[in-house]
Each structure stands twice: as structure tokens, then as C-alpha cells.
Amino acid sequence: LSPQLKLGKPIQVRGDVSSQFLTALLMSLPLAAQKDTVIEVVGELISKPYIEITLNLLALYGIQIKRDGWERFTIPAGSHFTSPGEIHIEADASSASYFIALGALGATERAVRIQGVGASSIQGDIRFMEAAVQMGARIESGPNWLEIKRGTWPLKAIDLDCNHIPDAAMTLAVMALYADGPTTLRNIASWRVKETDRLAVMARQLGAMGAVIEEFADGMTIQGGVQLRGAEVDSETDHRVAMSLAVAAQIANGSTQLHRPEAAAVSYPTFWDDLERLQA
């Protein structure tokens, strides 16, 4: 870190845009903590479960961050990273959401089984599973596995604050098309400052497949009871858009051509291989 850093007074970071800025500071400032270093969050902190993951990971490496609510974080003087020797890395719960959705939508005749992550995961996005169950999915879980199959059909419409699952909530937008009424996903303004403006992109691309979506400042309302049709769609170079559209394509009538599918590799390099195995 630069010797020009001024650490004598609290460092302020906005919390209402993306939690990634705070995560970056929490992971890097211990390298410069010659005295207690304070980070103050300005505004409401979104995506709190992701910060929980960061704090848990830092604790594994010997960095004990002191937290005063979600407004103030103190990195003790003399903090340094110590290898834990061995850690277990869970599979990505955000990536699991696509296959949870495919199981809930009955995209395959058999149940979908996911290895590497279970209901006890420390990742915030595992709570996508709760939303899927609320919509009617049947899910069983064990140590590091989930098994999903279609339950209630059509799915149940929901009105959900998705601030705790902003990445996984994109998959809910696809599931909502097969619900028994309008579904509203709220408190996801962070979608607008990701790889793309995800609110606008999802509304545009799913709209090309026949979806009826009302976009608003920090969320969207998706009309249920829609049978998607095959169409030409574009990931717009966003990995989560690519994978969400892949789920939509699996249950659409007719073939879908997805432009720039390679975007999925940003977070899930083997996504298309895994999807093909599910179809086998």
C-alpha cells in the first residue's frame, strides 16, 4: 500500500452502492495497520452477508476486525495475516442458484443434485434457497449437497426484499415468469452498478423472449404466467446475465441463440459443460 495513505482519521466509504468497496478496504488495510485503523460506512450498507463472509475469512487468517454495528469497522494495530494451514472452500452459492432454478422449474425429469454447498453454507446467497422454497420448490439438503425438484406448479408469486441475495436474485426473475401472479424484487439498486445495468439488461433481454417486466429505480416487477419463446438474446458481456438467460432458454418454447456466452467464464468457467451434463 502507498506510504501516502492517511490513516490517522477514519476512512469513509459509501455503503449504498456496492459492498465490494468495503470488502477491498477490509482485506487490504491490515497490511498497513501500524495503529488502529477505522473505516466508517456512509449511508446504508447493502449486501451485508458478503461482508460477513469477508470478516469470517479474515478471522481465519488471524485478522480480528472490531465491528460497531454495520457503520464502523476497526482494524487493530499490528494486524498481520497468518496462514490457517488448511481451509475448506465451499462451492459458490450464487452459481448454485441457476441449477436450483432449473430443478424448481422442472427443466429435467429427475431431481437436480448440487454437490459442494448445502443449506448450512456461510454464504449469504444460500438464502436464495429460501426464496425458491417460498415459491414452491422442493429442496432437500445434507452435508454439502442440495437436491431440488419441481413442487408447487405454477410457482407462487412473491414480493421480496433481495438486498441479502443481490447476485442470486437475478435467477428469481426467470423463475417469476412461471409464477401464478406478479413477482416484485426490491432493494437491488446495486444491480445498476455491476458489469452492466442489470435491471435494464434483464428487462430488455427477457423481454425479447416474451417476458413482461416493469423496471423501477431499485427493482422490478415480473408478470407471471408467461411461456417464454426462443429468441436472439445477448449476455451484454455480463456473466450473471449469460447464466440467467441460459436458465430461461431451457424452458422456452423454441430455440434460443445467446450471443457472447463466454461471459459466464468470469465466475463459472465450466457452466456450459455442467449445463450440458444436466441435459444428458
mmCIF file of N, CA and C in Angstrom, residues 41-147:
data_model
loop_
_atom_site.group_PDB
_atom_site.id
_atom_site.type_symbol
_atom_site.label_atom_id
_atom_site.label_comp_id
_atom_site.label_asym_id
_atom_site.label_seq_id
_atom_site.Cartn_x
_atom_site.Cartn_y
_atom_site.Cartn_z
ATOM 1 N N VAL A 41 -18.724 3.591 7.458
ATOM 2 C CA VAL A 41 -19.622 3.406 6.325
ATOM 3 C C VAL A 41 -20.594 4.576 6.266
ATOM 4 N N VAL A 42 -20.646 5.203 5.110
ATOM 5 C CA VAL A 42 -21.545 6.333 4.897
ATOM 6 C C VAL A 42 -22.799 5.812 4.199
ATOM 7 N N GLY A 43 -23.961 6.014 4.819
ATOM 8 C CA GLY A 43 -25.203 5.522 4.246
ATOM 9 C C GLY A 43 -25.457 4.077 4.653
ATOM 10 N N GLU A 44 -26.557 3.527 4.183
ATOM 11 C CA GLU A 44 -26.947 2.149 4.497
ATOM 12 C C GLU A 44 -26.020 1.172 3.791
ATOM 13 N N LEU A 45 -25.491 0.205 4.533
ATOM 14 C CA LEU A 45 -24.634 -0.818 3.940
ATOM 15 C C LEU A 45 -25.500 -1.896 3.300
ATOM 16 N N ILE A 46 -25.322 -2.089 1.998
ATOM 17 C CA ILE A 46 -26.058 -3.145 1.313
ATOM 18 C C ILE A 46 -25.219 -4.422 1.304
ATOM 19 N N SER A 47 -25.859 -5.535 0.961
ATOM 20 C CA SER A 47 -25.174 -6.825 0.807
ATOM 21 C C SER A 47 -24.382 -7.215 2.052
ATOM 22 N N LYS A 48 -24.981 -7.039 3.231
ATOM 23 C CA LYS A 48 -24.289 -7.336 4.482
ATOM 24 C C LYS A 48 -23.763 -8.777 4.561
ATOM 25 N N PRO A 49 -24.493 -9.775 4.031
ATOM 26 C CA PRO A 49 -23.949 -11.145 4.125
ATOM 27 C C PRO A 49 -22.588 -11.307 3.475
ATOM 28 N N TYR A 50 -22.297 -10.511 2.433
ATOM 29 C CA TYR A 50 -20.986 -10.618 1.792
ATOM 30 C C TYR A 50 -19.889 -10.073 2.716
ATOM 31 N N ILE A 51 -20.230 -9.054 3.501
ATOM 32 C CA ILE A 51 -19.259 -8.540 4.469
ATOM 33 C C ILE A 51 -19.030 -9.566 5.584
ATOM 34 N N GLU A 52 -20.076 -10.293 5.960
ATOM 35 C CA GLU A 52 -19.923 -11.377 6.944
ATOM 36 C C GLU A 52 -18.918 -12.407 6.443
ATOM 37 N N ILE A 53 -19.001 -12.754 5.155
ATOM 38 C CA ILE A 53 -18.045 -13.705 4.580
ATOM 39 C C ILE A 53 -16.629 -13.149 4.677
ATOM 40 N N THR A 54 -16.471 -11.871 4.351
ATOM 41 C CA THR A 54 -15.140 -11.239 4.419
ATOM 42 C C THR A 54 -14.587 -11.286 5.834
ATOM 43 N N LEU A 55 -15.406 -10.939 6.827
ATOM 44 C CA LEU A 55 -14.959 -10.936 8.218
ATOM 45 C C LEU A 55 -14.606 -12.349 8.690
ATOM 46 N N ASN A 56 -15.410 -13.344 8.291
ATOM 47 C CA ASN A 56 -15.104 -14.739 8.657
ATOM 48 C C ASN A 56 -13.795 -15.199 8.042
ATOM 49 N N LEU A 57 -13.570 -14.824 6.784
ATOM 50 C CA LEU A 57 -12.331 -15.212 6.115
ATOM 51 C C LEU A 57 -11.122 -14.557 6.772
ATOM 52 N N LEU A 58 -11.231 -13.253 7.072
ATOM 53 C CA LEU A 58 -10.119 -12.554 7.721
ATOM 54 C C LEU A 58 -9.808 -13.165 9.081
ATOM 55 N N ALA A 59 -10.851 -13.576 9.808
ATOM 56 C CA ALA A 59 -10.624 -14.203 11.115
ATOM 57 C C ALA A 59 -9.842 -15.505 10.971
ATOM 58 N N LEU A 60 -10.104 -16.248 9.901
ATOM 59 C CA LEU A 60 -9.348 -17.485 9.653
ATOM 60 C C LEU A 60 -7.864 -17.196 9.483
ATOM 61 N N TYR A 61 -7.567 -16.011 8.964
ATOM 62 C CA TYR A 61 -6.169 -15.623 8.738
ATOM 63 C C TYR A 61 -5.624 -14.748 9.868
ATOM 64 N N GLY A 62 -6.313 -14.742 10.994
ATOM 65 C CA GLY A 62 -5.790 -14.072 12.177
ATOM 66 C C GLY A 62 -6.091 -12.599 12.282
ATOM 67 N N ILE A 63 -6.947 -12.070 11.416
ATOM 68 C CA ILE A 63 -7.298 -10.648 11.455
ATOM 69 C C ILE A 63 -8.647 -10.507 12.149
ATOM 70 N N GLN A 64 -8.644 -9.946 13.346
ATOM 71 C CA GLN A 64 -9.865 -9.811 14.139
ATOM 72 C C GLN A 64 -10.389 -8.387 14.032
ATOM 73 N N ILE A 65 -11.306 -8.181 13.126
ATOM 74 C CA ILE A 65 -11.893 -6.852 12.921
ATOM 75 C C ILE A 65 -12.944 -6.582 13.996
ATOM 76 N N LYS A 66 -12.874 -5.407 14.606
ATOM 77 C CA LYS A 66 -13.890 -4.995 15.576
ATOM 78 C C LYS A 66 -14.995 -4.251 14.830
ATOM 79 N N ARG A 67 -16.242 -4.682 15.050
ATOM 80 C CA ARG A 67 -17.360 -4.102 14.306
ATOM 81 C C ARG A 67 -18.339 -3.432 15.257
ATOM 82 N N ASP A 68 -18.696 -2.182 14.951
ATOM 83 C CA ASP A 68 -19.722 -1.453 15.693
ATOM 84 C C ASP A 68 -20.933 -1.349 14.783
ATOM 85 N N GLY A 69 -21.853 -2.325 14.938
ATOM 86 C CA GLY A 69 -22.969 -2.410 14.003
ATOM 87 C C GLY A 69 -22.441 -2.637 12.599
ATOM 88 N N TRP A 70 -23.049 -1.951 11.641
ATOM 89 C CA TRP A 70 -22.579 -2.007 10.255
ATOM 90 C C TRP A 70 -22.060 -0.638 9.812
ATOM 91 N N GLU A 71 -21.775 0.217 10.816
ATOM 92 C CA GLU A 71 -21.365 1.587 10.497
ATOM 93 C C GLU A 71 -19.867 1.834 10.693
ATOM 94 N N ARG A 72 -19.227 1.011 11.521
ATOM 95 C CA ARG A 72 -17.834 1.320 11.881
ATOM 96 C C ARG A 72 -17.052 0.023 12.072
ATOM 97 N N PHE A 73 -15.901 -0.058 11.426
ATOM 98 C CA PHE A 73 -15.041 -1.238 11.496
ATOM 99 C C PHE A 73 -13.630 -0.788 11.893
ATOM 100 N N THR A 74 -13.055 -1.471 12.890
ATOM 101 C CA THR A 74 -11.727 -1.101 13.367
ATOM 102 C C THR A 74 -10.759 -2.258 13.145
ATOM 103 N N ILE A 75 -9.667 -1.956 12.461
ATOM 104 C CA ILE A 75 -8.603 -2.938 12.229
ATOM 105 C C ILE A 75 -7.519 -2.677 13.261
ATOM 106 N N PRO A 76 -7.301 -3.624 14.188
ATOM 107 C CA PRO A 76 -6.355 -3.378 15.279
ATOM 108 C C PRO A 76 -4.920 -3.167 14.786
ATOM 109 N N ALA A 77 -4.216 -2.327 15.509
ATOM 110 C CA ALA A 77 -2.800 -2.099 15.204
ATOM 111 C C ALA A 77 -2.041 -3.423 15.248
ATOM 112 N N GLY A 78 -1.079 -3.556 14.356
ATOM 113 C CA GLY A 78 -0.243 -4.752 14.346
ATOM 114 C C GLY A 78 -0.889 -5.965 13.708
ATOM 115 N N SER A 79 -2.044 -5.793 13.087
ATOM 116 C CA SER A 79 -2.687 -6.932 12.424
ATOM 117 C C SER A 79 -1.789 -7.486 11.329
ATOM 118 N N HIS A 80 -1.737 -8.788 11.227
ATOM 119 C CA HIS A 80 -0.988 -9.406 10.137
ATOM 120 C C HIS A 80 -1.620 -10.748 9.787
ATOM 121 N N PHE A 81 -1.456 -11.139 8.547
ATOM 122 C CA PHE A 81 -2.050 -12.373 8.059
ATOM 123 C C PHE A 81 -1.214 -13.581 8.484
ATOM 124 N N THR A 82 -1.890 -14.589 9.025
ATOM 125 C CA THR A 82 -1.245 -15.842 9.413
ATOM 126 C C THR A 82 -1.986 -16.983 8.720
ATOM 127 N N SER A 83 -1.274 -17.822 8.017
ATOM 128 C CA SER A 83 -1.918 -18.904 7.288
ATOM 129 C C SER A 83 -2.612 -19.874 8.246
ATOM 130 N N PRO A 84 -3.862 -20.231 7.968
ATOM 131 C CA PRO A 84 -4.546 -21.218 8.808
ATOM 132 C C PRO A 84 -4.097 -22.642 8.503
ATOM 133 N N GLY A 85 -3.251 -22.789 7.501
ATOM 134 C CA GLY A 85 -2.750 -24.119 7.146
ATOM 135 C C GLY A 85 -3.669 -24.822 6.167
ATOM 136 N N GLU A 86 -4.918 -24.969 6.531
ATOM 137 C CA GLU A 86 -5.872 -25.645 5.652
ATOM 138 C C GLU A 86 -7.254 -25.050 5.860
ATOM 139 N N ILE A 87 -7.946 -24.772 4.777
ATOM 140 C CA ILE A 87 -9.325 -24.289 4.865
ATOM 141 C C ILE A 87 -10.172 -25.036 3.828
ATOM 142 N N HIS A 88 -11.462 -25.155 4.131
ATOM 143 C CA HIS A 88 -12.394 -25.770 3.192
ATOM 144 C C HIS A 88 -13.093 -24.668 2.426
ATOM 145 N N ILE A 89 -13.038 -24.731 1.106
ATOM 146 C CA ILE A 89 -13.662 -23.723 0.262
ATOM 147 C C ILE A 89 -14.971 -24.281 -0.271
ATOM 148 N N GLU A 90 -16.063 -23.645 0.091
ATOM 149 C CA GLU A 90 -17.364 -24.091 -0.391
ATOM 150 C C GLU A 90 -17.521 -23.783 -1.873
ATOM 151 N N ALA A 91 -18.391 -24.543 -2.515
ATOM 152 C CA ALA A 91 -18.805 -24.172 -3.860
ATOM 153 C C ALA A 91 -19.583 -22.866 -3.794
ATOM 154 N N ASP A 92 -19.681 -22.191 -4.915
ATOM 155 C CA ASP A 92 -20.287 -20.859 -4.956
ATOM 156 C C ASP A 92 -21.805 -20.945 -4.914
ATOM 157 N N ALA A 93 -22.394 -20.393 -3.861
ATOM 158 C CA ALA A 93 -23.847 -20.449 -3.704
ATOM 159 C C ALA A 93 -24.571 -19.632 -4.769
ATOM 160 N N SER A 94 -23.955 -18.541 -5.232
ATOM 161 C CA SER A 94 -24.578 -17.745 -6.297
ATOM 162 C C SER A 94 -24.712 -18.575 -7.566
ATOM 163 N N SER A 95 -23.666 -19.317 -7.896
ATOM 164 C CA SER A 95 -23.695 -20.158 -9.089
ATOM 165 C C SER A 95 -24.686 -21.308 -8.939
ATOM 166 N N ALA A 96 -24.867 -21.777 -7.712
ATOM 167 C CA ALA A 96 -25.820 -22.864 -7.476
ATOM 168 C C ALA A 96 -27.240 -22.429 -7.788
ATOM 169 N N SER A 97 -27.509 -21.122 -7.730
ATOM 170 C CA SER A 97 -28.876 -20.639 -7.920
ATOM 171 C C SER A 97 -29.440 -21.041 -9.279
ATOM 172 N N TYR A 98 -28.595 -21.107 -10.303
ATOM 173 C CA TYR A 98 -29.090 -21.435 -11.642
ATOM 174 C C TYR A 98 -29.617 -22.870 -11.694
ATOM 175 N N PHE A 99 -28.949 -23.748 -10.991
ATOM 176 C CA PHE A 99 -29.354 -25.154 -11.015
ATOM 177 C C PHE A 99 -30.492 -25.422 -10.027
ATOM 178 N N ILE A 100 -30.552 -24.622 -8.952
ATOM 179 C CA ILE A 100 -31.727 -24.681 -8.072
ATOM 180 C C ILE A 100 -32.963 -24.293 -8.887
ATOM 181 N N ALA A 101 -32.847 -23.238 -9.691
ATOM 182 C CA ALA A 101 -33.969 -22.789 -10.513
ATOM 183 C C ALA A 101 -34.367 -23.841 -11.532
ATOM 184 N N LEU A 102 -33.389 -24.475 -12.162
ATOM 185 C CA LEU A 102 -33.697 -25.494 -13.168
ATOM 186 C C LEU A 102 -34.450 -26.664 -12.544
ATOM 187 N N GLY A 103 -34.077 -27.026 -11.314
ATOM 188 C CA GLY A 103 -34.803 -28.082 -10.617
ATOM 189 C C GLY A 103 -36.218 -27.644 -10.272
ATOM 190 N N ALA A 104 -36.358 -26.411 -9.779
ATOM 191 C CA ALA A 104 -37.673 -25.905 -9.381
ATOM 192 C C ALA A 104 -38.605 -25.752 -10.577
ATOM 193 N N LEU A 105 -38.035 -25.470 -11.741
ATOM 194 C CA LEU A 105 -38.824 -25.284 -12.950
ATOM 195 C C LEU A 105 -39.112 -26.595 -13.674
ATOM 196 N N GLY A 106 -38.561 -27.685 -13.157
ATOM 197 C CA GLY A 106 -38.793 -28.976 -13.789
ATOM 198 C C GLY A 106 -38.147 -29.084 -15.149
ATOM 199 N N ALA A 107 -36.969 -28.462 -15.302
ATOM 200 C CA ALA A 107 -36.281 -28.485 -16.589
ATOM 201 C C ALA A 107 -35.754 -29.873 -16.936
ATOM 202 N N THR A 108 -35.636 -30.751 -15.938
ATOM 203 C CA THR A 108 -35.222 -32.129 -16.177
ATOM 204 C C THR A 108 -36.252 -33.058 -15.526
ATOM 205 N N GLU A 109 -36.314 -34.288 -16.014
ATOM 206 C CA GLU A 109 -37.278 -35.247 -15.470
ATOM 207 C C GLU A 109 -36.891 -35.702 -14.065
ATOM 208 N N ARG A 110 -35.609 -35.703 -13.782
ATOM 209 C CA ARG A 110 -35.146 -36.137 -12.464
ATOM 210 C C ARG A 110 -34.794 -34.922 -11.612
ATOM 211 N N ALA A 111 -34.626 -35.152 -10.324
ATOM 212 C CA ALA A 111 -34.219 -34.076 -9.424
ATOM 213 C C ALA A 111 -32.810 -33.594 -9.782
ATOM 214 N N VAL A 112 -32.537 -32.342 -9.506
ATOM 215 C CA VAL A 112 -31.211 -31.766 -9.729
ATOM 216 C C VAL A 112 -30.439 -31.832 -8.420
ATOM 217 N N ARG A 113 -29.274 -32.458 -8.443
ATOM 218 C CA ARG A 113 -28.443 -32.578 -7.243
ATOM 219 C C ARG A 113 -27.191 -31.727 -7.406
ATOM 220 N N ILE A 114 -26.941 -30.896 -6.409
ATOM 221 C CA ILE A 114 -25.794 -29.980 -6.419
ATOM 222 C C ILE A 114 -24.832 -30.411 -5.317
ATOM 223 N N GLN A 115 -23.587 -30.621 -5.676
ATOM 224 C CA GLN A 115 -22.560 -31.013 -4.715
ATOM 225 C C GLN A 115 -21.686 -29.813 -4.355
ATOM 226 N N GLY A 116 -21.229 -29.762 -3.115
ATOM 227 C CA GLY A 116 -20.248 -28.753 -2.716
ATOM 228 C C GLY A 116 -20.805 -27.620 -1.879
ATOM 229 N N VAL A 117 -22.135 -27.533 -1.762
ATOM 230 C CA VAL A 117 -22.732 -26.490 -0.934
ATOM 231 C C VAL A 117 -24.067 -27.006 -0.398
ATOM 232 N N GLY A 118 -24.337 -26.704 0.865
ATOM 233 C CA GLY A 118 -25.581 -27.155 1.494
ATOM 234 C C GLY A 118 -26.284 -26.014 2.189
ATOM 235 N N ALA A 119 -27.384 -26.317 2.829
ATOM 236 C CA ALA A 119 -28.193 -25.287 3.479
ATOM 237 C C ALA A 119 -27.447 -24.588 4.614
ATOM 238 N N SER A 120 -26.418 -25.229 5.175
ATOM 239 C CA SER A 120 -25.668 -24.631 6.291
ATOM 240 C C SER A 120 -24.533 -23.729 5.820
ATOM 241 N N SER A 121 -24.450 -23.451 4.541
ATOM 242 C CA SER A 121 -23.387 -22.596 3.992
ATOM 243 C C SER A 121 -23.344 -21.242 4.694
ATOM 244 N N ILE A 122 -22.138 -20.686 4.840
ATOM 245 C CA ILE A 122 -21.983 -19.352 5.430
ATOM 246 C C ILE A 122 -22.236 -18.254 4.401
ATOM 247 N N GLN A 123 -22.420 -18.622 3.146
ATOM 248 C CA GLN A 123 -22.612 -17.625 2.097
ATOM 249 C C GLN A 123 -24.033 -17.063 2.132
ATOM 250 N N GLY A 124 -24.129 -15.763 2.018
ATOM 251 C CA GLY A 124 -25.438 -15.132 2.057
ATOM 252 C C GLY A 124 -26.360 -15.608 0.955
ATOM 253 N N ASP A 125 -25.801 -15.901 -0.223
ATOM 254 C CA ASP A 125 -26.648 -16.263 -1.352
ATOM 255 C C ASP A 125 -27.300 -17.630 -1.210
ATOM 256 N N ILE A 126 -26.911 -18.402 -0.172
ATOM 257 C CA ILE A 126 -27.607 -19.667 0.041
ATOM 258 C C ILE A 126 -29.065 -19.402 0.404
ATOM 259 N N ARG A 127 -29.370 -18.195 0.836
ATOM 260 C CA ARG A 127 -30.755 -17.862 1.174
ATOM 261 C C ARG A 127 -31.642 -17.746 -0.068
ATOM 262 N N PHE A 128 -31.023 -17.817 -1.232
ATOM 263 C CA PHE A 128 -31.816 -17.973 -2.449
ATOM 264 C C PHE A 128 -32.685 -19.218 -2.334
ATOM 265 N N MET A 129 -32.148 -20.227 -1.666
ATOM 266 C CA MET A 129 -32.876 -21.476 -1.476
ATOM 267 C C MET A 129 -34.201 -21.215 -0.754
ATOM 268 N N GLU A 130 -34.185 -20.322 0.246
ATOM 269 C CA GLU A 130 -35.405 -19.995 0.980
ATOM 270 C C GLU A 130 -36.439 -19.357 0.056
ATOM 271 N N ALA A 131 -35.972 -18.470 -0.828
ATOM 272 C CA ALA A 131 -36.890 -17.823 -1.763
ATOM 273 C C ALA A 131 -37.477 -18.850 -2.727
ATOM 274 N N ALA A 132 -36.635 -19.789 -3.179
ATOM 275 C CA ALA A 132 -37.112 -20.823 -4.098
ATOM 276 C C ALA A 132 -38.167 -21.702 -3.425
ATOM 277 N N VAL A 133 -37.944 -22.036 -2.158
ATOM 278 C CA VAL A 133 -38.926 -22.840 -1.409
ATOM 279 C C VAL A 133 -40.216 -22.044 -1.227
ATOM 280 N N GLN A 134 -40.081 -20.739 -0.940
ATOM 281 C CA GLN A 134 -41.248 -19.878 -0.788
ATOM 282 C C GLN A 134 -42.087 -19.871 -2.068
ATOM 283 N N MET A 135 -41.398 -19.999 -3.209
ATOM 284 C CA MET A 135 -42.098 -20.006 -4.487
ATOM 285 C C MET A 135 -42.666 -21.386 -4.821
ATOM 286 N N GLY A 136 -42.260 -22.415 -4.053
ATOM 287 C CA GLY A 136 -42.843 -23.728 -4.273
ATOM 288 C C GLY A 136 -41.880 -24.843 -4.597
ATOM 289 N N ALA A 137 -40.584 -24.552 -4.687
ATOM 290 C CA ALA A 137 -39.612 -25.598 -4.988
ATOM 291 C C ALA A 137 -39.529 -26.599 -3.839
ATOM 292 N N ARG A 138 -39.236 -27.849 -4.156
ATOM 293 C CA ARG A 138 -38.997 -28.879 -3.145
ATOM 294 C C ARG A 138 -37.492 -29.095 -3.054
ATOM 295 N N ILE A 139 -36.922 -28.818 -1.878
ATOM 296 C CA ILE A 139 -35.473 -28.898 -1.719
ATOM 297 C C ILE A 139 -35.128 -29.737 -0.488
ATOM 298 N N GLU A 140 -34.228 -30.684 -0.676
ATOM 299 C CA GLU A 140 -33.644 -31.444 0.419
ATOM 300 C C GLU A 140 -32.167 -31.088 0.495
ATOM 301 N N SER A 141 -31.608 -31.167 1.700
ATOM 302 C CA SER A 141 -30.204 -30.782 1.884
ATOM 303 C C SER A 141 -29.502 -31.728 2.838
ATOM 304 N N GLY A 142 -28.215 -31.905 2.618
ATOM 305 C CA GLY A 142 -27.363 -32.671 3.514
ATOM 306 C C GLY A 142 -26.016 -31.982 3.608
ATOM 307 N N PRO A 143 -25.013 -32.650 4.186
ATOM 308 C CA PRO A 143 -23.681 -32.046 4.282
ATOM 309 C C PRO A 143 -23.122 -31.745 2.889
ATOM 310 N N ASN A 144 -23.091 -30.479 2.532
ATOM 311 C CA ASN A 144 -22.517 -30.038 1.261
ATOM 312 C C ASN A 144 -23.251 -30.557 0.032
ATOM 313 N N TRP A 145 -24.559 -30.731 0.124
ATOM 314 C CA TRP A 145 -25.325 -31.057 -1.082
ATOM 315 C C TRP A 145 -26.756 -30.545 -0.969
ATOM 316 N N LEU A 146 -27.336 -30.301 -2.133
ATOM 317 C CA LEU A 146 -28.733 -29.910 -2.260
ATOM 318 C C LEU A 146 -29.362 -30.768 -3.343
ATOM 319 N N GLU A 147 -30.643 -31.063 -3.179
ATOM 320 C CA GLU A 147 -31.381 -31.782 -4.225
ATOM 321 C C GLU A 147 -32.706 -31.059 -4.423
#
